[in-house]
Amino acid sequence: MTAGGFFAAAPDAALAALFVPFESGELRLPVDGRALFLRARAGMRLREMAQPGWLCEQGFLPFADELGRNGLRVSEPAADEKFPLVLLLPPRQRDEARALFARALQHLAPGGTLLAAMPNAEGAKSGEADLAKLSGPVQHLSKHKCRAFWSTPQPTDVDQHLLVEWLALDEPRTIVDGYVSRPGLFAWDRIDRASALLAEHLPADLHGRVADLGAGYGYLSTQVVARCPRVDALDLYEAEARALEPARLNLARAQREGGRDVAVAVHWHDVTRGLAQRYDAIVSNPPFHQGRADLPELGRAFIVSAAEALLPDGRLLIVANRHLPYEAVLASRFHEVRTRVVREGFKVIEAVGVRG
């Protein structure tokens, strides 16, 4: 199963609500059949509504793959490309959402409509208010415990100063201790406590080629560079494309400051599909959430992929919430499994020797 399968329960309510204005007759699809859908998600209503001229953009690889499997065109629009209809499923994180509203308006053709939908419980009223600040008059409909809201701005309606300001919200920025991140990434504005605990317990004798699975903005990888002098190659795997640039910047800084020359590669990849390379060691703070719900099977899939990618005497080091049941799958895949530390609700586990 791919991560797309784990996350198959798309925000169907928001996606359904997005198309309510067309069903009610409030809006009509563009005559030329062209539309841009930012943060697109696959689903039945999209398959029913989409036309050949639609372009879907999605930076989370499992979701992008799911769109492709549904026969939709998935790519990024050209910088100057304009569309008569721009659709958007804004995220909960407000700075990220504001930057997306600004990007959407950049791609909106004169006289075109920007249409968004959000669950009521995830800031729909705030999202609508933000769009109104940026683009002028906004209309809305409510259904499926969501709000669909849209604007058809005149050029003079758009606050150009605010547009520039909000576009900059998505630029990689310095957070703490010199790390670079951007809004919407996991633990984007801080050092995650679980990752910090794993970093503290990285064995100094890790060596050879190492992988970081679900690397985010690269904190854990920078700690491998700083704490493990015998590591000479490091591969970062991350499914969220927006994390890749901050990760590269953070790794470059770690090598400069440490005087290290590590062969580093950053991969946009769904770890649950497996890894093509073989490794002496793998480190990971595996994801285990879909929204606010625990999804421990995703973490278990990371463990399976890691075991299959390790050399026979390889080592896996993971950190997880104390309650997550990873020990059984670890024991089935490795000869030795031990808990290195339990602290602050987290546990660091080391597994050594892959079972044949």
mmCIF file of C-alpha atoms in Angstrom:
data_model
loop_
_atom_site.group_PDB
_atom_site.id
_atom_site.type_symbol
_atom_site.label_atom_id
_atom_site.label_comp_id
_atom_site.label_asym_id
_atom_site.label_seq_id
_atom_site.Cartn_x
_atom_site.Cartn_y
_atom_site.Cartn_z
ATOM 1 C CA MET A 1 0.000 0.000 0.000
ATOM 2 C CA THR A 2 1.243 3.510 -0.804
ATOM 3 C CA ALA A 3 0.878 6.497 1.471
ATOM 4 C CA GLY A 4 -1.836 7.579 -0.942
ATOM 5 C CA GLY A 5 -3.746 4.528 0.263
ATOM 6 C CA PHE A 6 -3.200 5.442 3.904
ATOM 7 C CA PHE A 7 -4.489 8.947 3.212
ATOM 8 C CA ALA A 8 -7.245 7.904 0.786
ATOM 9 C CA ALA A 9 -9.923 9.439 3.000
ATOM 10 C CA ALA A 10 -9.504 12.793 1.281
ATOM 11 C CA PRO A 11 -11.289 15.855 2.683
ATOM 12 C CA ASP A 12 -14.372 14.694 0.763
ATOM 13 C CA ALA A 13 -16.625 17.190 2.536
ATOM 14 C CA ALA A 14 -14.504 20.183 1.534
ATOM 15 C CA LEU A 15 -14.093 18.819 -1.979
ATOM 16 C CA ALA A 16 -17.853 18.301 -2.289
ATOM 17 C CA ALA A 17 -18.541 21.766 -0.885
ATOM 18 C CA LEU A 18 -16.142 23.275 -3.416
ATOM 19 C CA PHE A 19 -18.471 22.345 -6.259
ATOM 20 C CA VAL A 20 -21.757 23.368 -4.605
ATOM 21 C CA PRO A 21 -21.757 26.848 -6.251
ATOM 22 C CA PHE A 22 -21.821 25.148 -9.666
ATOM 23 C CA GLU A 23 -24.630 22.811 -8.597
ATOM 24 C CA SER A 24 -26.685 25.741 -7.286
ATOM 25 C CA GLY A 25 -26.122 27.829 -10.396
ATOM 26 C CA GLU A 26 -24.201 30.538 -8.542
ATOM 27 C CA LEU A 27 -21.175 29.839 -10.752
ATOM 28 C CA ARG A 28 -20.594 28.320 -14.160
ATOM 29 C CA LEU A 29 -17.613 26.423 -15.457
ATOM 30 C CA PRO A 30 -15.382 28.364 -17.879
ATOM 31 C CA VAL A 31 -16.411 28.193 -21.513
ATOM 32 C CA ASP A 32 -12.849 27.354 -22.593
ATOM 33 C CA GLY A 33 -12.709 24.421 -20.155
ATOM 34 C CA ARG A 34 -9.557 25.665 -18.396
ATOM 35 C CA ALA A 35 -9.039 25.760 -14.630
ATOM 36 C CA LEU A 36 -6.230 25.591 -12.103
ATOM 37 C CA PHE A 37 -6.754 23.604 -8.905
ATOM 38 C CA LEU A 38 -4.215 24.389 -6.165
ATOM 39 C CA ARG A 39 -3.714 21.796 -3.408
ATOM 40 C CA ALA A 40 -5.991 19.555 -5.441
ATOM 41 C CA ARG A 41 -7.298 16.342 -3.942
ATOM 42 C CA ALA A 42 -8.691 13.364 -5.802
ATOM 43 C CA GLY A 43 -12.303 12.436 -5.218
ATOM 44 C CA MET A 44 -15.532 11.499 -6.913
ATOM 45 C CA ARG A 45 -16.752 15.085 -7.418
ATOM 46 C CA LEU A 46 -13.473 16.133 -9.003
ATOM 47 C CA ARG A 47 -13.609 13.196 -11.405
ATOM 48 C CA GLU A 48 -17.154 14.212 -12.329
ATOM 49 C CA MET A 49 -16.410 17.919 -12.755
ATOM 50 C CA ALA A 50 -12.885 18.082 -14.180
ATOM 51 C CA GLN A 51 -12.375 18.797 -17.858
ATOM 52 C CA PRO A 52 -9.327 18.058 -20.053
ATOM 53 C CA GLY A 53 -8.120 21.656 -19.697
ATOM 54 C CA TRP A 54 -7.842 21.450 -15.907
ATOM 55 C CA LEU A 55 -4.422 21.566 -14.251
ATOM 56 C CA CYS A 56 -3.982 20.206 -10.726
ATOM 57 C CA GLU A 57 -1.114 21.217 -8.446
ATOM 58 C CA GLN A 58 -0.307 19.128 -5.367
ATOM 59 C CA GLY A 59 3.002 19.139 -3.495
ATOM 60 C CA PHE A 60 2.359 16.089 -1.304
ATOM 61 C CA LEU A 61 3.504 13.203 -3.453
ATOM 62 C CA PRO A 62 0.977 10.509 -2.408
ATOM 63 C CA PHE A 63 -1.858 12.922 -3.154
ATOM 64 C CA ALA A 64 -0.273 13.971 -6.453
ATOM 65 C CA ASP A 65 0.044 10.316 -7.457
ATOM 66 C CA GLU A 66 -3.585 9.698 -6.553
ATOM 67 C CA LEU A 67 -4.649 12.560 -8.824
ATOM 68 C CA GLY A 68 -2.587 11.061 -11.642
ATOM 69 C CA ARG A 69 -4.187 7.659 -11.130
ATOM 70 C CA ASN A 70 -7.537 9.395 -11.532
ATOM 71 C CA GLY A 71 -6.500 10.598 -14.977
ATOM 72 C CA LEU A 72 -5.938 14.233 -14.000
ATOM 73 C CA ARG A 73 -3.095 16.407 -15.272
ATOM 74 C CA VAL A 74 -0.756 17.186 -12.371
ATOM 75 C CA SER A 75 1.937 19.835 -12.676
ATOM 76 C CA GLU A 76 2.810 23.403 -11.729
ATOM 77 C CA PRO A 77 1.471 26.289 -13.809
ATOM 78 C CA ALA A 78 3.922 28.493 -15.652
ATOM 79 C CA ALA A 79 4.744 31.676 -13.748
ATOM 80 C CA ASP A 80 2.727 33.833 -16.151
ATOM 81 C CA GLU A 81 -0.072 31.345 -16.869
ATOM 82 C CA LYS A 82 -3.606 32.649 -16.258
ATOM 83 C CA PHE A 83 -6.865 30.749 -15.798
ATOM 84 C CA PRO A 84 -10.508 31.854 -15.829
ATOM 85 C CA LEU A 85 -11.146 29.658 -12.785
ATOM 86 C CA VAL A 86 -8.773 28.952 -9.908
ATOM 87 C CA LEU A 87 -9.874 26.410 -7.299
ATOM 88 C CA LEU A 88 -8.239 26.054 -3.913
ATOM 89 C CA LEU A 89 -8.479 23.876 -0.803
ATOM 90 C CA PRO A 90 -6.692 26.123 1.705
ATOM 91 C CA PRO A 91 -4.792 24.500 4.575
ATOM 92 C CA ARG A 92 -5.456 25.123 8.243
ATOM 93 C CA GLN A 93 -2.129 26.952 8.739
ATOM 94 C CA ARG A 94 -2.975 30.607 8.166
ATOM 95 C CA ASP A 95 0.286 31.956 6.734
ATOM 96 C CA GLU A 96 0.414 29.081 4.249
ATOM 97 C CA ALA A 97 -3.221 29.696 3.306
ATOM 98 C CA ARG A 98 -2.660 33.417 2.826
ATOM 99 C CA ALA A 99 0.299 32.738 0.542
ATOM 100 C CA LEU A 100 -1.878 30.357 -1.475
ATOM 101 C CA PHE A 101 -4.633 32.962 -1.848
ATOM 102 C CA ALA A 102 -2.029 35.370 -3.189
ATOM 103 C CA ARG A 103 -0.627 32.765 -5.603
ATOM 104 C CA ALA A 104 -4.135 31.932 -6.778
ATOM 105 C CA LEU A 105 -4.817 35.579 -7.610
ATOM 106 C CA GLN A 106 -1.547 35.757 -9.544
ATOM 107 C CA HIS A 107 -2.835 32.987 -11.809
ATOM 108 C CA LEU A 108 -6.350 34.383 -12.159
ATOM 109 C CA ALA A 109 -7.249 35.793 -15.566
ATOM 110 C CA PRO A 110 -9.040 39.168 -15.735
ATOM 111 C CA GLY A 111 -12.702 38.611 -14.966
ATOM 112 C CA GLY A 112 -11.955 35.160 -13.574
ATOM 113 C CA THR A 113 -13.186 33.577 -10.344
ATOM 114 C CA LEU A 114 -11.186 32.270 -7.400
ATOM 115 C CA LEU A 115 -13.148 29.599 -5.496
ATOM 116 C CA ALA A 116 -12.090 28.007 -2.211
ATOM 117 C CA ALA A 117 -13.618 25.614 0.308
ATOM 118 C CA MET A 118 -12.673 24.852 3.905
ATOM 119 C CA PRO A 119 -14.231 22.863 6.769
ATOM 120 C CA ASN A 120 -15.920 25.098 9.311
ATOM 121 C CA ALA A 121 -13.822 23.533 12.069
ATOM 122 C CA GLU A 122 -10.584 24.395 10.258
ATOM 123 C CA GLY A 123 -10.916 28.136 9.932
ATOM 124 C CA ALA A 124 -13.367 28.600 7.060
ATOM 125 C CA LYS A 125 -14.650 31.979 8.307
ATOM 126 C CA SER A 126 -11.101 33.251 8.776
ATOM 127 C CA GLY A 127 -10.169 32.004 5.310
ATOM 128 C CA GLU A 128 -13.114 33.838 3.782
ATOM 129 C CA ALA A 129 -12.227 37.018 5.680
ATOM 130 C CA ASP A 130 -8.627 36.789 4.466
ATOM 131 C CA LEU A 131 -9.695 36.405 0.845
ATOM 132 C CA ALA A 132 -11.974 39.432 1.216
ATOM 133 C CA LYS A 133 -9.066 41.484 2.565
ATOM 134 C CA LEU A 134 -7.006 40.550 -0.456
ATOM 135 C CA SER A 135 -9.479 40.500 -3.338
ATOM 136 C CA GLY A 136 -12.492 42.550 -2.347
ATOM 137 C CA PRO A 137 -16.119 41.319 -2.266
ATOM 138 C CA VAL A 138 -16.588 37.616 -1.489
ATOM 139 C CA GLN A 139 -19.679 35.407 -1.660
ATOM 140 C CA HIS A 140 -20.206 32.116 0.126
ATOM 141 C CA LEU A 141 -22.378 29.032 0.508
ATOM 142 C CA SER A 142 -22.353 26.519 3.362
ATOM 143 C CA LYS A 143 -22.813 22.774 3.053
ATOM 144 C CA HIS A 144 -21.289 19.535 4.388
ATOM 145 C CA LYS A 145 -20.106 21.453 7.503
ATOM 146 C CA CYS A 146 -17.873 23.425 5.150
ATOM 147 C CA ARG A 147 -17.911 26.830 3.536
ATOM 148 C CA ALA A 148 -17.324 27.476 -0.148
ATOM 149 C CA PHE A 149 -16.382 31.100 -0.831
ATOM 150 C CA TRP A 150 -15.386 32.892 -3.986
ATOM 151 C CA SER A 151 -14.364 36.206 -5.473
ATOM 152 C CA THR A 152 -14.447 37.578 -9.011
ATOM 153 C CA PRO A 153 -12.272 40.628 -8.450
ATOM 154 C CA GLN A 154 -11.760 43.610 -10.668
ATOM 155 C CA PRO A 155 -8.092 44.644 -10.975
ATOM 156 C CA THR A 156 -8.727 47.617 -8.693
ATOM 157 C CA ASP A 157 -10.239 45.334 -6.019
ATOM 158 C CA VAL A 158 -6.990 43.489 -5.316
ATOM 159 C CA ASP A 159 -4.785 44.921 -2.567
ATOM 160 C CA GLN A 160 -1.455 44.765 -4.399
ATOM 161 C CA HIS A 161 0.601 45.667 -1.325
ATOM 162 C CA LEU A 162 -1.025 42.849 0.655
ATOM 163 C CA LEU A 163 -0.568 40.497 -2.307
ATOM 164 C CA VAL A 164 3.197 41.000 -2.239
ATOM 165 C CA GLU A 165 3.270 40.712 1.551
ATOM 166 C CA TRP A 166 1.325 37.432 1.551
ATOM 167 C CA LEU A 167 3.320 35.891 -1.282
ATOM 168 C CA ALA A 168 6.414 36.338 0.893
ATOM 169 C CA LEU A 169 4.806 34.311 3.703
ATOM 170 C CA ASP A 170 5.705 31.097 1.870
ATOM 171 C CA GLU A 171 9.378 31.945 1.462
ATOM 172 C CA PRO A 172 11.771 29.828 3.550
ATOM 173 C CA ARG A 173 12.527 31.751 6.735
ATOM 174 C CA THR A 174 14.848 31.419 9.699
ATOM 175 C CA ILE A 175 13.080 29.973 12.745
ATOM 176 C CA VAL A 176 15.206 28.890 15.751
ATOM 177 C CA ASP A 177 18.912 28.097 16.076
ATOM 178 C CA GLY A 178 19.493 29.191 12.494
ATOM 179 C CA TYR A 179 17.225 26.563 10.943
ATOM 180 C CA VAL A 180 15.220 27.463 7.849
ATOM 181 C CA SER A 181 11.610 26.346 7.431
ATOM 182 C CA ARG A 182 8.301 27.537 6.009
ATOM 183 C CA PRO A 183 4.705 27.608 7.278
ATOM 184 C CA GLY A 184 2.684 24.428 7.027
ATOM 185 C CA LEU A 185 5.525 21.940 7.338
ATOM 186 C CA PHE A 186 5.530 19.550 10.292
ATOM 187 C CA ALA A 187 6.665 21.444 13.418
ATOM 188 C CA TRP A 188 7.567 24.219 11.003
ATOM 189 C CA ASP A 189 8.439 26.953 13.507
ATOM 190 C CA ARG A 190 10.309 24.947 16.135
ATOM 191 C CA ILE A 191 12.548 21.970 16.737
ATOM 192 C CA ASP A 192 10.262 19.002 17.268
ATOM 193 C CA ARG A 193 10.816 17.499 20.734
ATOM 194 C CA ALA A 194 10.739 13.922 19.486
ATOM 195 C CA SER A 195 13.308 14.625 16.775
ATOM 196 C CA ALA A 196 15.504 16.419 19.307
ATOM 197 C CA LEU A 197 15.355 13.358 21.588
ATOM 198 C CA LEU A 198 16.418 11.060 18.766
ATOM 199 C CA ALA A 199 19.218 13.459 17.807
ATOM 200 C CA GLU A 200 20.469 13.406 21.400
ATOM 201 C CA HIS A 201 20.717 9.593 21.241
ATOM 202 C CA LEU A 202 22.237 9.152 17.796
ATOM 203 C CA PRO A 203 25.131 6.706 18.142
ATOM 204 C CA ALA A 204 28.430 8.390 17.318
ATOM 205 C CA ASP A 205 29.550 5.238 15.494
ATOM 206 C CA LEU A 206 26.904 5.439 12.764
ATOM 207 C CA HIS A 207 28.838 5.101 9.537
ATOM 208 C CA GLY A 208 28.681 4.766 5.780
ATOM 209 C CA ARG A 209 25.481 5.618 3.915
ATOM 210 C CA VAL A 210 22.540 6.790 6.032
ATOM 211 C CA ALA A 211 18.950 7.697 5.133
ATOM 212 C CA ASP A 212 16.517 9.993 6.932
ATOM 213 C CA LEU A 213 12.921 8.952 6.203
ATOM 214 C CA GLY A 214 10.273 11.658 6.383
ATOM 215 C CA ALA A 215 12.991 14.269 6.810
ATOM 216 C CA GLY A 216 10.825 17.399 6.889
ATOM 217 C CA TYR A 217 12.954 20.528 6.806
ATOM 218 C CA GLY A 218 16.033 18.458 7.582
ATOM 219 C CA TYR A 219 16.656 18.921 11.322
ATOM 220 C CA LEU A 220 17.460 15.282 12.046
ATOM 221 C CA SER A 221 19.764 15.022 9.031
ATOM 222 C CA THR A 222 21.723 18.059 10.167
ATOM 223 C CA GLN A 223 22.215 16.320 13.509
ATOM 224 C CA VAL A 224 23.546 13.209 11.770
ATOM 225 C CA VAL A 225 26.109 15.439 10.035
ATOM 226 C CA ALA A 226 27.041 17.124 13.325
ATOM 227 C CA ARG A 227 27.112 14.074 15.618
ATOM 228 C CA CYS A 228 28.184 11.142 13.430
ATOM 229 C CA PRO A 229 31.610 11.845 11.880
ATOM 230 C CA ARG A 230 31.861 8.448 10.153
ATOM 231 C CA VAL A 231 28.774 9.052 7.997
ATOM 232 C CA ASP A 232 29.962 9.910 4.491
ATOM 233 C CA ALA A 233 26.677 9.842 2.527
ATOM 234 C CA LEU A 234 23.213 10.977 3.552
ATOM 235 C CA ASP A 235 19.912 10.680 1.675
ATOM 236 C CA LEU A 236 16.841 12.613 2.795
ATOM 237 C CA TYR A 237 13.408 11.330 1.776
ATOM 238 C CA GLU A 238 10.393 13.592 2.084
ATOM 239 C CA ALA A 239 6.960 13.446 0.444
ATOM 240 C CA GLU A 240 6.132 17.145 0.891
ATOM 241 C CA ALA A 241 7.776 19.131 -1.903
ATOM 242 C CA ARG A 242 7.654 22.396 0.063
ATOM 243 C CA ALA A 243 10.095 20.919 2.589
ATOM 244 C CA LEU A 244 12.839 20.169 0.071
ATOM 245 C CA GLU A 245 14.291 23.652 -0.335
ATOM 246 C CA PRO A 246 14.551 24.317 3.440
ATOM 247 C CA ALA A 247 16.130 20.869 3.877
ATOM 248 C CA ARG A 248 18.801 21.626 1.261
ATOM 249 C CA LEU A 249 19.547 24.984 2.881
ATOM 250 C CA ASN A 250 19.821 23.466 6.351
ATOM 251 C CA LEU A 251 22.090 20.644 5.164
ATOM 252 C CA ALA A 252 24.374 23.074 3.360
ATOM 253 C CA ARG A 253 24.723 25.142 6.535
ATOM 254 C CA ALA A 254 25.387 22.060 8.670
ATOM 255 C CA GLN A 255 28.211 20.993 6.379
ATOM 256 C CA ARG A 256 29.743 24.480 6.316
ATOM 257 C CA GLU A 257 29.624 24.854 10.084
ATOM 258 C CA GLY A 258 30.890 21.328 10.726
ATOM 259 C CA GLY A 259 33.606 21.385 8.102
ATOM 260 C CA ARG A 260 32.095 18.166 6.744
ATOM 261 C CA ASP A 261 32.038 16.924 3.151
ATOM 262 C CA VAL A 262 29.087 14.536 3.179
ATOM 263 C CA ALA A 263 27.493 13.405 -0.080
ATOM 264 C CA VAL A 264 23.941 14.672 0.466
ATOM 265 C CA ALA A 265 20.893 14.030 -1.731
ATOM 266 C CA VAL A 266 17.328 15.221 -1.098
ATOM 267 C CA HIS A 267 14.537 13.123 -2.626
ATOM 268 C CA TRP A 268 10.846 13.917 -3.173
ATOM 269 C CA HIS A 269 9.602 10.434 -2.460
ATOM 270 C CA ASP A 270 6.837 8.352 -0.888
ATOM 271 C CA VAL A 271 8.774 6.192 1.570
ATOM 272 C CA THR A 272 6.016 3.581 1.745
ATOM 273 C CA ARG A 273 6.809 2.609 -1.848
ATOM 274 C CA GLY A 274 10.222 1.382 -0.757
ATOM 275 C CA LEU A 275 13.713 2.706 -1.406
ATOM 276 C CA ALA A 276 15.976 1.947 -4.359
ATOM 277 C CA GLN A 277 19.235 2.405 -2.411
ATOM 278 C CA ARG A 278 20.697 0.204 0.364
ATOM 279 C CA TYR A 279 21.859 1.718 3.651
ATOM 280 C CA ASP A 280 24.121 1.044 6.616
ATOM 281 C CA ALA A 281 21.717 2.920 8.885
ATOM 282 C CA ILE A 282 18.369 4.665 8.740
ATOM 283 C CA VAL A 283 16.973 7.290 11.093
ATOM 284 C CA SER A 284 13.374 8.442 11.208
ATOM 285 C CA ASN A 285 10.713 10.302 13.114
ATOM 286 C CA PRO A 286 7.947 8.608 11.114
ATOM 287 C CA PRO A 287 4.627 10.375 10.543
ATOM 288 C CA PHE A 288 1.595 8.893 12.229
ATOM 289 C CA HIS A 289 -1.182 11.417 11.704
ATOM 290 C CA GLN A 290 -3.865 12.181 9.175
ATOM 291 C CA GLY A 291 -5.107 15.541 10.308
ATOM 292 C CA ARG A 292 -5.619 15.082 14.046
ATOM 293 C CA ALA A 293 -6.198 11.321 13.951
ATOM 294 C CA ASP A 294 -3.523 8.759 14.776
ATOM 295 C CA LEU A 295 -2.505 6.620 11.813
ATOM 296 C CA PRO A 296 0.046 4.159 13.255
ATOM 297 C CA GLU A 297 -0.062 1.948 10.154
ATOM 298 C CA LEU A 298 1.789 4.689 8.284
ATOM 299 C CA GLY A 299 4.627 4.536 10.801
ATOM 300 C CA ARG A 300 4.659 0.740 10.508
ATOM 301 C CA ALA A 301 4.933 1.083 6.727
ATOM 302 C CA PHE A 302 8.000 3.301 7.219
ATOM 303 C CA ILE A 303 9.548 0.572 9.373
ATOM 304 C CA VAL A 304 8.898 -2.079 6.719
ATOM 305 C CA SER A 305 10.448 0.093 3.996
ATOM 306 C CA ALA A 306 13.448 0.787 6.217
ATOM 307 C CA ALA A 307 14.006 -2.908 6.945
ATOM 308 C CA GLU A 308 13.882 -3.737 3.250
ATOM 309 C CA ALA A 309 16.413 -1.010 2.441
ATOM 310 C CA LEU A 310 18.970 -1.806 5.156
ATOM 311 C CA LEU A 311 22.020 -3.978 4.653
ATOM 312 C CA PRO A 312 21.901 -7.261 6.631
ATOM 313 C CA ASP A 313 23.749 -5.790 9.622
ATOM 314 C CA GLY A 314 22.091 -2.379 9.274
ATOM 315 C CA ARG A 315 20.633 -0.274 12.078
ATOM 316 C CA LEU A 316 17.328 1.537 12.337
ATOM 317 C CA LEU A 317 16.790 4.309 14.877
ATOM 318 C CA ILE A 318 13.312 5.747 15.250
ATOM 319 C CA VAL A 319 11.471 7.976 17.678
ATOM 320 C CA ALA A 320 7.771 7.708 18.347
ATOM 321 C CA ASN A 321 5.069 8.683 20.786
ATOM 322 C CA ARG A 322 5.274 6.302 23.717
ATOM 323 C CA HIS A 323 1.849 4.757 23.032
ATOM 324 C CA LEU A 324 2.448 3.811 19.391
ATOM 325 C CA PRO A 325 2.630 0.023 18.890
ATOM 326 C CA TYR A 326 5.731 -0.388 16.727
ATOM 327 C CA GLU A 327 7.526 -3.096 18.701
ATOM 328 C CA ALA A 328 5.773 -6.051 17.070
ATOM 329 C CA VAL A 329 6.613 -5.040 13.509
ATOM 330 C CA LEU A 330 10.171 -4.214 14.562
ATOM 331 C CA ALA A 331 10.598 -7.628 16.195
ATOM 332 C CA SER A 332 9.306 -9.329 13.051
ATOM 333 C CA ARG A 333 11.874 -7.544 10.885
ATOM 334 C CA PHE A 334 14.998 -7.294 13.087
ATOM 335 C CA HIS A 335 17.027 -9.682 15.246
ATOM 336 C CA GLU A 336 17.575 -7.161 18.051
ATOM 337 C CA VAL A 337 15.195 -4.444 19.197
ATOM 338 C CA ARG A 338 15.794 -2.264 22.232
ATOM 339 C CA THR A 339 14.442 0.955 23.651
ATOM 340 C CA ARG A 340 17.295 3.405 24.157
ATOM 341 C CA VAL A 341 15.306 5.977 26.127
ATOM 342 C CA VAL A 342 11.767 6.883 27.165
ATOM 343 C CA ARG A 343 11.246 10.521 28.050
ATOM 344 C CA GLU A 344 8.600 13.240 27.842
ATOM 345 C CA GLY A 345 6.093 10.869 26.272
ATOM 346 C CA PHE A 346 8.452 9.671 23.524
ATOM 347 C CA LYS A 347 10.603 6.602 23.019
ATOM 348 C CA VAL A 348 13.746 6.102 20.954
ATOM 349 C CA ILE A 349 14.058 2.559 19.596
ATOM 350 C CA GLU A 350 17.075 0.956 17.957
ATOM 351 C CA ALA A 351 16.697 -2.149 15.786
ATOM 352 C CA VAL A 352 19.738 -4.042 14.489
ATOM 353 C CA GLY A 353 20.237 -6.946 12.092
ATOM 354 C CA VAL A 354 17.638 -7.410 9.407
ATOM 355 C CA ARG A 355 15.874 -10.768 9.397
ATOM 356 C CA GLY A 356 16.267 -12.690 6.132
#
